[in-house]
Coordinates of C-alpha atoms and ligand atoms in Angstrom, one line a residue:
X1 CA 0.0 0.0 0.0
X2 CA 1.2 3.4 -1.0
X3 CA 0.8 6.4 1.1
X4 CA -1.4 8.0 -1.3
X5 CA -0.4 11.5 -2.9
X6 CA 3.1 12.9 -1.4
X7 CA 1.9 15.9 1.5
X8 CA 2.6 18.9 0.1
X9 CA 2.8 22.0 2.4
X10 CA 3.4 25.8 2.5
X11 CA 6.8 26.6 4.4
X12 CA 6.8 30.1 5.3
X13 CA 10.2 30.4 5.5
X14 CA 11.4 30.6 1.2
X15 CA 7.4 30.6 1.2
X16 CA 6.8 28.0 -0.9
X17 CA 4.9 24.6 -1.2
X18 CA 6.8 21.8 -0.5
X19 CA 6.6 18.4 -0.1
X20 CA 7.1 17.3 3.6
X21 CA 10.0 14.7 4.1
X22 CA 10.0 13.6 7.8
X23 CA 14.0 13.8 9.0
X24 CA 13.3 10.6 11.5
X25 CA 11.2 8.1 13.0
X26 CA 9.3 10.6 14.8
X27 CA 8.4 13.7 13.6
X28 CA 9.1 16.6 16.3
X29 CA 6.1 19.3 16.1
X30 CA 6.0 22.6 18.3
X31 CA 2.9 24.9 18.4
X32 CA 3.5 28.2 20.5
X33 CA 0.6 28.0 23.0
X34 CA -1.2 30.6 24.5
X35 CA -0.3 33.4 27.7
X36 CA -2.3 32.1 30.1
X37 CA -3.9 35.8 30.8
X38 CA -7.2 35.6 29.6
X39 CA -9.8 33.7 28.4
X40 CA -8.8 32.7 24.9
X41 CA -10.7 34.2 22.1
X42 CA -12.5 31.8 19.2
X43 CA -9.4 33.6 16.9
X44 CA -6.9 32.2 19.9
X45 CA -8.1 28.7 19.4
X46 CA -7.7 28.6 15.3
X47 CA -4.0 27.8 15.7
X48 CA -4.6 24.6 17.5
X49 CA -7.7 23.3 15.2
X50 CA -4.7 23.7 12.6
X51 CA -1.8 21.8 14.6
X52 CA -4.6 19.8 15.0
X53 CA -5.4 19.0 11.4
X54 CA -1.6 18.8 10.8
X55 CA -1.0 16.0 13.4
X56 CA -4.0 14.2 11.9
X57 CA -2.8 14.1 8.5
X58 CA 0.5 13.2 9.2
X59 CA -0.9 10.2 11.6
X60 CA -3.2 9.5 8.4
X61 CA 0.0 8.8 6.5
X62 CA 1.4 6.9 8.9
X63 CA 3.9 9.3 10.2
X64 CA 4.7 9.3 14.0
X65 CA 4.0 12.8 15.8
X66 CA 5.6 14.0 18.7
X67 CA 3.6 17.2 19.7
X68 CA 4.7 20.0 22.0
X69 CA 2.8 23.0 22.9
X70 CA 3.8 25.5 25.6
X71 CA 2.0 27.4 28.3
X72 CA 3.2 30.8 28.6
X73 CA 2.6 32.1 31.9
X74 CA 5.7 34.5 32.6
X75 CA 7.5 36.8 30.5
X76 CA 5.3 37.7 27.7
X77 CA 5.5 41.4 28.2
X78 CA 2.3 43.9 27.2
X79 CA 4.0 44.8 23.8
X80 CA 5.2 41.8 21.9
X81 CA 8.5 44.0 21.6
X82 CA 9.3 43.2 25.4
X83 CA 8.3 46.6 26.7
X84 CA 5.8 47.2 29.5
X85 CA 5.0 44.9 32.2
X86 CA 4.1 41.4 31.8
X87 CA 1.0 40.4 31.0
X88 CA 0.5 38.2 34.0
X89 CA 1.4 40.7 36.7
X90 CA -1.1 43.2 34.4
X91 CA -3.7 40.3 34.8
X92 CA -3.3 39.6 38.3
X93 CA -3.6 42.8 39.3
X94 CA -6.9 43.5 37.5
X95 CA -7.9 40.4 38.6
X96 CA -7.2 41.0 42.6
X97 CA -5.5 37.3 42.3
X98 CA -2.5 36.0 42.4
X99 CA -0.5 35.2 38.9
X100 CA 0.0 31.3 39.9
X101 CA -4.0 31.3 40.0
X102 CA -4.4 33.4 37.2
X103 CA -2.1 30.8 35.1
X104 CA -3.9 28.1 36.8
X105 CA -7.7 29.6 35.7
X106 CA -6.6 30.0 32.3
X107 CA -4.4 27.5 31.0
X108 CA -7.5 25.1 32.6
X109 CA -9.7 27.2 30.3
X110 CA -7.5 26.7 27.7
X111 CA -7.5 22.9 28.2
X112 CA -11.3 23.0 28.5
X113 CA -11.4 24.2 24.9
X114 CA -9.1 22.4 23.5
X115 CA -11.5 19.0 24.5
X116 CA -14.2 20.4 23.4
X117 CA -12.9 21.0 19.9
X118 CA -11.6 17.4 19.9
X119 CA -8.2 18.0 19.4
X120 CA -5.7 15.5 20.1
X121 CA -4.0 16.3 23.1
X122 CA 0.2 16.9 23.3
X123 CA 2.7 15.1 24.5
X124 CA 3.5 17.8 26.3
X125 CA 2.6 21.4 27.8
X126 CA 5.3 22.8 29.5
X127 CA 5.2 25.2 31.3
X128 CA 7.4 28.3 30.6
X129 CA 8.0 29.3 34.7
X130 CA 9.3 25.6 34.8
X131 CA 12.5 26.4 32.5
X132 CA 13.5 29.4 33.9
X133 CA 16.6 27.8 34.8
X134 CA 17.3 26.8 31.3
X135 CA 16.6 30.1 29.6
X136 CA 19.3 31.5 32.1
X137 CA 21.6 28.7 31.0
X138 CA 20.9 29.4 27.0
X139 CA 21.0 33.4 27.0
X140 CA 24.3 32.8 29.1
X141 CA 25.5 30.9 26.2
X142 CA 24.7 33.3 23.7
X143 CA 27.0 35.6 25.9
X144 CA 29.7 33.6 26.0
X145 CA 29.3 33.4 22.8
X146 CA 29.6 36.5 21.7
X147 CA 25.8 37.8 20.6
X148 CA 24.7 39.5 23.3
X149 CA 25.1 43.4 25.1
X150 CA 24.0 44.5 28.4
X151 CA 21.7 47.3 29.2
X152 CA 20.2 48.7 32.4
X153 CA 16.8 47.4 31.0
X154 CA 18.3 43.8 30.5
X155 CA 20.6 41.3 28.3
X156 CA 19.6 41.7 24.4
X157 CA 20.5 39.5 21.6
X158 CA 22.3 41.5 19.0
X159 CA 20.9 40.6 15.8
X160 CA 23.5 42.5 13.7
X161 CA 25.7 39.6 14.3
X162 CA 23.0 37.2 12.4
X163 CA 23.5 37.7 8.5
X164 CA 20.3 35.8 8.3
X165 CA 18.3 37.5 10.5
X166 CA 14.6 38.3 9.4
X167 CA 14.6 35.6 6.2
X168 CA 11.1 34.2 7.7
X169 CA 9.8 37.3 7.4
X170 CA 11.4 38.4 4.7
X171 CA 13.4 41.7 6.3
X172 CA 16.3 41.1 4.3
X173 CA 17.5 44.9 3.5
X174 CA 18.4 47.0 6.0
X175 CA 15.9 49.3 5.8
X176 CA 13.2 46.6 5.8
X177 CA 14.8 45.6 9.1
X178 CA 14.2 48.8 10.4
X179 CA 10.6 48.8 9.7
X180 CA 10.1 45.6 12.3
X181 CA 7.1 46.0 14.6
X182 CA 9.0 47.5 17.9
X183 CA 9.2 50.0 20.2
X184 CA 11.8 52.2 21.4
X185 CA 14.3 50.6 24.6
X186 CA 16.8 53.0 25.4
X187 CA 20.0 51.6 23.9
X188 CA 19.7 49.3 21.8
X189 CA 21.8 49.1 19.1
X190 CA 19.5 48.0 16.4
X191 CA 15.7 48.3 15.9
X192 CA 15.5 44.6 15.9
X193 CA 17.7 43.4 18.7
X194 CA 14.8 41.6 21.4
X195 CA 15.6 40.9 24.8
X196 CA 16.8 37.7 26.2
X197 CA 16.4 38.9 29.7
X198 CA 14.2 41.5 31.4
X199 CA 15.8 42.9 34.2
X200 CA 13.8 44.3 36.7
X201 CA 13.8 48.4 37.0
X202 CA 15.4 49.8 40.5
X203 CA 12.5 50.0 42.8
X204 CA 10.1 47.9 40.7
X205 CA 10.1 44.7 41.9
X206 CA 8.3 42.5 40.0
X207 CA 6.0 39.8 41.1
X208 CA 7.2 37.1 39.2
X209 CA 11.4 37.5 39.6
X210 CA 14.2 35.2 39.3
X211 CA 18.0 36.0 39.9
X212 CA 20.2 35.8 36.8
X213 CA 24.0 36.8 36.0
X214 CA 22.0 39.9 34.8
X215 CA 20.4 40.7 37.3
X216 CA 16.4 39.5 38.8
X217 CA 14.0 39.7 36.3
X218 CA 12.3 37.2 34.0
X219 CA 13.3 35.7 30.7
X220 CA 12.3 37.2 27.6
X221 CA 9.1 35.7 25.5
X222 CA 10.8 34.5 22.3
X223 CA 13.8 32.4 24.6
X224 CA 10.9 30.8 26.2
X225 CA 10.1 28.6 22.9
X226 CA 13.7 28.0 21.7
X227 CA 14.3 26.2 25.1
X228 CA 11.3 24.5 25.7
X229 CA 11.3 23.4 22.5
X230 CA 14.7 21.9 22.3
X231 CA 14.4 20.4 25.6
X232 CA 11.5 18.5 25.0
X233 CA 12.3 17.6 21.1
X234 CA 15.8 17.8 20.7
X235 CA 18.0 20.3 18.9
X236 CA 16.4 20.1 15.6
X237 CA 12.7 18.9 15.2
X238 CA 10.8 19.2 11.7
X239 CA 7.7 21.1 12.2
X240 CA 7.0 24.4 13.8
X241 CA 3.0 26.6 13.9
X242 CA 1.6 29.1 15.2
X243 CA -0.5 32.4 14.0
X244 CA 0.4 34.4 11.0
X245 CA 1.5 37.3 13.5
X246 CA 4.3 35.1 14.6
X247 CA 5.9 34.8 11.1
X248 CA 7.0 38.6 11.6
X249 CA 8.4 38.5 14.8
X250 CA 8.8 35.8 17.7
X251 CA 9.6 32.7 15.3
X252 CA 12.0 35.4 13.8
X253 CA 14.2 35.5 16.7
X254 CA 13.3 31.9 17.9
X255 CA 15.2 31.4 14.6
X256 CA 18.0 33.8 15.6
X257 CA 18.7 33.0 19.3
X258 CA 18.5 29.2 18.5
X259 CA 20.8 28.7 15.7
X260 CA 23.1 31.4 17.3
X261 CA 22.6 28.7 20.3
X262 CA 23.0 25.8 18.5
X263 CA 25.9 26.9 15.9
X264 CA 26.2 24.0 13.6
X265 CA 25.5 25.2 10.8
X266 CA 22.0 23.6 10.0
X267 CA 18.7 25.0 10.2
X268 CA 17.2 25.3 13.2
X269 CA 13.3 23.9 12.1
X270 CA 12.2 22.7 8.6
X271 CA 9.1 23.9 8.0
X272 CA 7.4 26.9 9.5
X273 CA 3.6 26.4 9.1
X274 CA 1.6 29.5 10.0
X275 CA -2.1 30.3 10.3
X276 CA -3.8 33.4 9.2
X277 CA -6.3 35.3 11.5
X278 CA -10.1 34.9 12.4
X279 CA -11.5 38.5 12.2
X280 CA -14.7 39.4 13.7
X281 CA -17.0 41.9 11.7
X282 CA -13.4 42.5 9.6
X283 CA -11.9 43.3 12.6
X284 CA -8.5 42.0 14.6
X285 CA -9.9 40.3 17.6
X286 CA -7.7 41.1 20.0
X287 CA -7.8 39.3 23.5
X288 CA -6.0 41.9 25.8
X289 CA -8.7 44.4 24.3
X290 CA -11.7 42.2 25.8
X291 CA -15.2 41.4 25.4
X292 CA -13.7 39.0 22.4
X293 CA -16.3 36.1 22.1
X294 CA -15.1 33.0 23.3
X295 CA -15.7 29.4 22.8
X296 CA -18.2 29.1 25.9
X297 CA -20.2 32.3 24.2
X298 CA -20.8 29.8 21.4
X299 CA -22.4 27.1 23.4
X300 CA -24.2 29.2 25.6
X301 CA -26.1 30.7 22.5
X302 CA -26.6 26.7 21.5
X303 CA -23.9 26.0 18.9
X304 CA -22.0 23.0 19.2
X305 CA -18.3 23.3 19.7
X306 CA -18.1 20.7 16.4
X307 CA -20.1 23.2 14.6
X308 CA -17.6 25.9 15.4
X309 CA -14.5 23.7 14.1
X310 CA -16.5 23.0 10.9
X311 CA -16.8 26.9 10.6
X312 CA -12.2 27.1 10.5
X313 CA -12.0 23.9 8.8
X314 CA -14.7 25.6 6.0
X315 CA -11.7 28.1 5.0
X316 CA -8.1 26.8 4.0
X317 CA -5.7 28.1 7.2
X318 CA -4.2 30.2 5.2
X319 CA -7.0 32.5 4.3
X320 CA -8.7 35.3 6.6
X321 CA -11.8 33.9 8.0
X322 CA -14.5 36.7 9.1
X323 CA -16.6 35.4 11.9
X324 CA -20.1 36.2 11.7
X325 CA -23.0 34.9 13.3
X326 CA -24.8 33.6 9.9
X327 CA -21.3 32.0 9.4
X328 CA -22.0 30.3 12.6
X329 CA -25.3 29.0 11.7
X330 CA -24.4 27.8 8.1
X331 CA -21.8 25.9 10.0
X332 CA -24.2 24.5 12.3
X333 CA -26.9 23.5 9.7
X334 CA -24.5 22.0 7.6
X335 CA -23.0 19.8 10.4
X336 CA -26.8 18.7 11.2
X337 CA -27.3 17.9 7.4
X338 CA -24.2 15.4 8.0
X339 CA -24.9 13.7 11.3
X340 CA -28.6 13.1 9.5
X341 CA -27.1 11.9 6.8
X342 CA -24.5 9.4 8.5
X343 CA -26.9 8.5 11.0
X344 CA -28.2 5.6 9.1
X345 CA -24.4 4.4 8.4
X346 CA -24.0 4.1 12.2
X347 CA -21.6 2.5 13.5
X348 CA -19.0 3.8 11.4
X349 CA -15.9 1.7 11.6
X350 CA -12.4 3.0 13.7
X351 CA -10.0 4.8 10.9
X352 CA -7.2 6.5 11.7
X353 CA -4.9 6.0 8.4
X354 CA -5.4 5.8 5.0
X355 CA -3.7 2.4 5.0
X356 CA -6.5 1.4 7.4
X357 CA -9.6 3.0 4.9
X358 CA -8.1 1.6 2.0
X359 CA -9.2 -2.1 1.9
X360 CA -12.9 -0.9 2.1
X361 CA -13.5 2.6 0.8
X362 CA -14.7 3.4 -2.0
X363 CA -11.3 4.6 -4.3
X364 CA -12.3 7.2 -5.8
X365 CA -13.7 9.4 -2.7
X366 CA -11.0 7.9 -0.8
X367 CA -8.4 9.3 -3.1
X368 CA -9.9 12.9 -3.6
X369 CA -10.0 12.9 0.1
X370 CA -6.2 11.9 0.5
X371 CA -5.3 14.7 -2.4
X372 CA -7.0 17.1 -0.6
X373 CA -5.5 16.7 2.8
X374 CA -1.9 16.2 0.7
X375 CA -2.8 19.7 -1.0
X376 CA -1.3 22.2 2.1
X377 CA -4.2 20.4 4.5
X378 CA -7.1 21.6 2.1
X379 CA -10.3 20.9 4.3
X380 CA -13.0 22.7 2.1
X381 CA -11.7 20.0 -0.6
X382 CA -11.5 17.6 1.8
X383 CA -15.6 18.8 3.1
X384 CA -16.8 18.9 -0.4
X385 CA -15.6 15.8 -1.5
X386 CA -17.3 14.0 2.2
X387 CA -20.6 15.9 0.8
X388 CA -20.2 15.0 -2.6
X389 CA -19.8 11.0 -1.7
X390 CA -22.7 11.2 0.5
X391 CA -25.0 12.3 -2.3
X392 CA -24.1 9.6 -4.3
X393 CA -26.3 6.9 -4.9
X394 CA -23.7 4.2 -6.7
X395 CA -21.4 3.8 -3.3
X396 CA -22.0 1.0 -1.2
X397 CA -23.1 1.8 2.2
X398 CA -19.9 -0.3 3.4
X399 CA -17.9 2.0 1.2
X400 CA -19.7 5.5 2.1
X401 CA -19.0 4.5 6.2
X402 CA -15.7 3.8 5.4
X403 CA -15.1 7.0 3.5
X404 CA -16.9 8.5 5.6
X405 CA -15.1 7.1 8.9
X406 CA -11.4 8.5 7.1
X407 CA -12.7 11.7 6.1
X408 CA -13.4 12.0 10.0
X409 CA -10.3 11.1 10.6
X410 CA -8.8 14.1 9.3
X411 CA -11.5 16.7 10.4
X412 CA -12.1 15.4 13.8
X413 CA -15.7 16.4 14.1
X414 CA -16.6 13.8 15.7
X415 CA -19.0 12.4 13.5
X416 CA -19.4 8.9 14.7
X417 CA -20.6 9.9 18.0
X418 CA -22.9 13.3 17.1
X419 CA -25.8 12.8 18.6
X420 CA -28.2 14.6 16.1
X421 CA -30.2 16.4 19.4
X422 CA -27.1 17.9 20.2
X423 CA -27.3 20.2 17.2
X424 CA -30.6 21.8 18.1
X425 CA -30.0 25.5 18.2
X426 CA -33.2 26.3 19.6
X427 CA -33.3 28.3 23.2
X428 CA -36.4 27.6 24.7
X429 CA -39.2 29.8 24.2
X430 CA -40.2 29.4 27.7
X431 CA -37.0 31.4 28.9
X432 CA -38.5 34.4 27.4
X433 CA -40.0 37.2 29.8
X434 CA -43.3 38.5 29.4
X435 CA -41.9 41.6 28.2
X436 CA -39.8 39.8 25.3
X437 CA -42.6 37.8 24.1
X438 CA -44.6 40.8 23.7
X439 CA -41.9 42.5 22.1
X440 CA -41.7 39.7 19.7
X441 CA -45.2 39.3 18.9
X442 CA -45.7 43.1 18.8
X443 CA -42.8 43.0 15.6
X444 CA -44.6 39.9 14.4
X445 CA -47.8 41.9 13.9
X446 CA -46.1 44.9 12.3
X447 CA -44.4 43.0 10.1
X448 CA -47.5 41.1 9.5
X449 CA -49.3 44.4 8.8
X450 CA -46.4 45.3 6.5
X451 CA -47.1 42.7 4.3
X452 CA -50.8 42.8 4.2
X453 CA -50.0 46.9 2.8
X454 CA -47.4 45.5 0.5
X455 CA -44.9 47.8 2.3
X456 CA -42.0 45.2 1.4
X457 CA -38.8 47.2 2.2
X458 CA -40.7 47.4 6.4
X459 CA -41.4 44.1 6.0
X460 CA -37.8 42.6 5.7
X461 CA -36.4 45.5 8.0
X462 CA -38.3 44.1 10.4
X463 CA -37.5 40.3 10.0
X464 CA -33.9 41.7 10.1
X465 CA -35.0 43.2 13.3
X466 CA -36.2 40.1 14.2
X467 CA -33.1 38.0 13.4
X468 CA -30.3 39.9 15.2
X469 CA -32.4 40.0 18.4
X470 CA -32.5 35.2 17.4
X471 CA -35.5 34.7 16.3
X472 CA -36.1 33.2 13.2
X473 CA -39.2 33.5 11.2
X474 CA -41.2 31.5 8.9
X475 CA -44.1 32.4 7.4
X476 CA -46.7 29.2 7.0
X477 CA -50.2 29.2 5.1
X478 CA -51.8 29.4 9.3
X479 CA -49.6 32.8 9.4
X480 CA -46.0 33.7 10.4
X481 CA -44.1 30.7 13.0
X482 CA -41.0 31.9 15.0
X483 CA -38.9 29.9 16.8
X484 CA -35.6 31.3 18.7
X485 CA -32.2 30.2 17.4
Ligands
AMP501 P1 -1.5 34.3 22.6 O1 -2.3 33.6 23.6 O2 -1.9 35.8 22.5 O3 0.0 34.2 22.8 O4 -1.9 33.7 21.2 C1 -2.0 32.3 21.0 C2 -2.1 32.0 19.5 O5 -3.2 32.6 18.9 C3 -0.9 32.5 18.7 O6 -0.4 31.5 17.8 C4 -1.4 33.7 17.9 O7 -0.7 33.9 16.7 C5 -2.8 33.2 17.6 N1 -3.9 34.2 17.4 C6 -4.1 35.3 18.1 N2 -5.2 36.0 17.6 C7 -5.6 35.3 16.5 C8 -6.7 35.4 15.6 N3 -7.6 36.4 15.6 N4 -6.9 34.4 14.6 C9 -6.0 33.4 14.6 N5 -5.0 33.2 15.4 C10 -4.8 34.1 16.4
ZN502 ZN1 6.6 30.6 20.6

């Protein structure tokens, strides 16, 4: 048996498809995880749906994952260009807690989402407080090595002394370089150069401190993921994610500080795999600006979390998804339309790898599902071709589970086990005050009024009406239904 068509992937860094050639037996894979400061954002949690999808393509071909994703709970500072306090001490003190139970809340928040979007869990989550130790050991190395200067503020890493520096993001002129996303520290020598350490200002002493040869302070955000991640996968692994804004900076000068570290000549990571952003309304959703809607929003309002991961895995990773709530409830529907359809295919037999569909499938769907998966993780290709197989009336119901099954595989919704109730968007009407439901029928005369005076343009202005406040209207030959969404 073959493994199908050859995965082909987008490497940020030369940004170009490529096909993926594991280095070993075991294919090391690092995802930058969230600062544990906040509740994460539905944009937060699109960069682990896509390590998710990754890891499940690569088990589908057989390939052995070993996954690490990091919780950052000290030294992210408020500005991404290690300026300002850091975001825990900022958290905790909005907060009135302390930042070991503000880590605690979130990463468990964190962890809560990450089950109910069904992704695979790591090997590992370390924790960034844990390697402090380690950090202080690697940015002393890079000293001793030449590529560091001292300020007041802290140790920086000199990136003038990198001829590559910036060739993920592309900064590769000078003045490109100086156009780099940071703010001013006094002293340092180049635009670019990040800090290694933080040391703590004169009569500012931070909550979270440790004691280094530069002083006490706390290690810088980018060292955190060089060390973790070669502690955990070795020096050199194959795979490294994480959100479109990372491409620019922090994986810039993960690249710098670890093959400064490492010296030998080879390239830190293989390939750099990189997400782009969910935008709400065409906006940034940003989750230190707050009020972002979260994952818990979405169930409370009756979506399914499954319904939610069809909504990324509808747009390729590397397009802009807007978020919107009709978004949201095409997702939903659609995911109904499937569970209704598989329902009768029940139980659908354990797939993981295409090895394991291949005996039974049926070839053709089988094979436009493995191209799409092989074509840089396509899962709209990989959705319509699902769709497209379960419309057709010439497969075999042994060959449609099994499809089926290994399409499922990939997009881990779940499918098997979707109970079809589950899906039912409908709050119940009883919740409604008496005030609301006279609000409602009171629109649901106008409107009906409307209509009866041909006065279209009222009419749908007020079904609009209608929808944004959830309830959905349909108009029957006994008069106008609603029900609440
Ligand atoms: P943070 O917790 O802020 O360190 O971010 C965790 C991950 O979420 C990083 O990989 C970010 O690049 C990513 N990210 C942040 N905002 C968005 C968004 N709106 N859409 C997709 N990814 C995002
Ligand atoms: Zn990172």
């Amino acid at each position: 048996m073959t493994n199908g068509h050859p995965l082909r992937l987008y490497n940020s860094l030369g940004r170009r498809i490529e096909d993926f050639i594991p280095s070993g037996a075991v294919t090391g894979m690092y995802s930058c995880g969230p600062t544990v400061y906040a509740y994460p954002h539905l944009g937060n949690m699109r960069p682990y749906v896509f390590a998710d999808t990754v890891r499940r393509a690569l088990r589908w071909k057989g390939i052995e994952v070993r996954h690490v994703v990091n919780i950052t709970d000290v030294g992210h500072a408020v500005s991404d260009a290690d300026t300002g306090d850091d975001k825990m001490e900022v958290a905790a003190a909005r907060e009135r807690r302390s930042v070991l139970e503000i880590a605690e809340f979130y990463t468990r928040v964190f962890f809560e989402d990450l089950a109910a979007l069904n992704i695979l869990p790591a090997a590992e989550y370390p924790r960034a407080s844990a390697y402090v130790p380690q950090m202080i050991e690697f940015a002393a190395a890079l000293e001793n090595k030449g590529y560091t200067y001292r300020l007041p503020s802290g140790l920086y890493f000199d990136t003038a002394k990198d001829p590559r520096y910036g060739e993920l993001a592309q900064l590769h002129a000078e003045g490109q370089r100086e156009a780099a996303r940071v703010e001013q520290v006094q002293g340092r020598q180049n635009k670019t150069d990040f800090a290694l350490w933080r040391t703590e200002e004169p009569g500012r002493r931070r909550v979270l401190r440790w004691d280094s040869p530069w002083g006490w302070g706390t290690p810088g955000w980018h060292l955190e993921c060089s060390v973790m991640s070669i502690a955990l996968l070795g020096p050199h692994f194959d795979i490294h994610t994480g959100g479109i804004d990372h491409r620019e900076l922090h994986h810039v000068n993960e690249i710098a500080q670890s093959e400064a570290f490492l010296a030998d000549g080879k390239q830190w990571v293989r390939y750099w795999l990189h997400n782009e952003f969910l935008q709400l309304g065409g906006a940034k959703i940003a989750k230190s600006a707050g009020g972002a809607p979260r994952l818990a929003d979405l169930t409370e309002a009756g979506y399914h979390p499954a319904a939610f991961r069809l909504f990324l895995l509808g747009g390729h990773y590397r397009s802009q998804l807007d978020f919107t709530a009709s978004a949201m409830d095409a997702a939903q529907a659609t995911l109904k339309r499937l569970v209704a359809r598989i329902q009768p295919l029940r139980p659908l037999p354990a797939i993981e790898t295409l090895e394991q569909a291949a005996s039974k499938a049926d070839p053709r769907t089988l094979d436009l599902i493995d191209a799409a998966i092989s074509n840089d993780f396509n899962t709209p290709q990989l959705l319509a071709a699902l769709q497209e197989a379960l419309r057709d009336p010439v497969i075999t119901p042994d060959g449609l589970r099994t499809v089926t099954a290994a399409a499922d595989a990939l997009l881990g919704l779940g499918l098997a086990a979707l109970d079809p109730a589950d899906l039912e968007t409908s709050r119940a009407a009883e919740d409604l005050t008496d005030q609301q439901r006279h609000d409602i029928e009171q629109l649901l005369a106008e409107r009906t009024q409307a209509r009866k005076e041909h006065d279209w343009p009222r009419a749908d202005q007020i079904r609009e009406e209608l929808d944004r406040i959830g309830v959905q209207v349909t108009d029957t030959p006994q008069g106008p239904a609603w029900q609440l969404r």
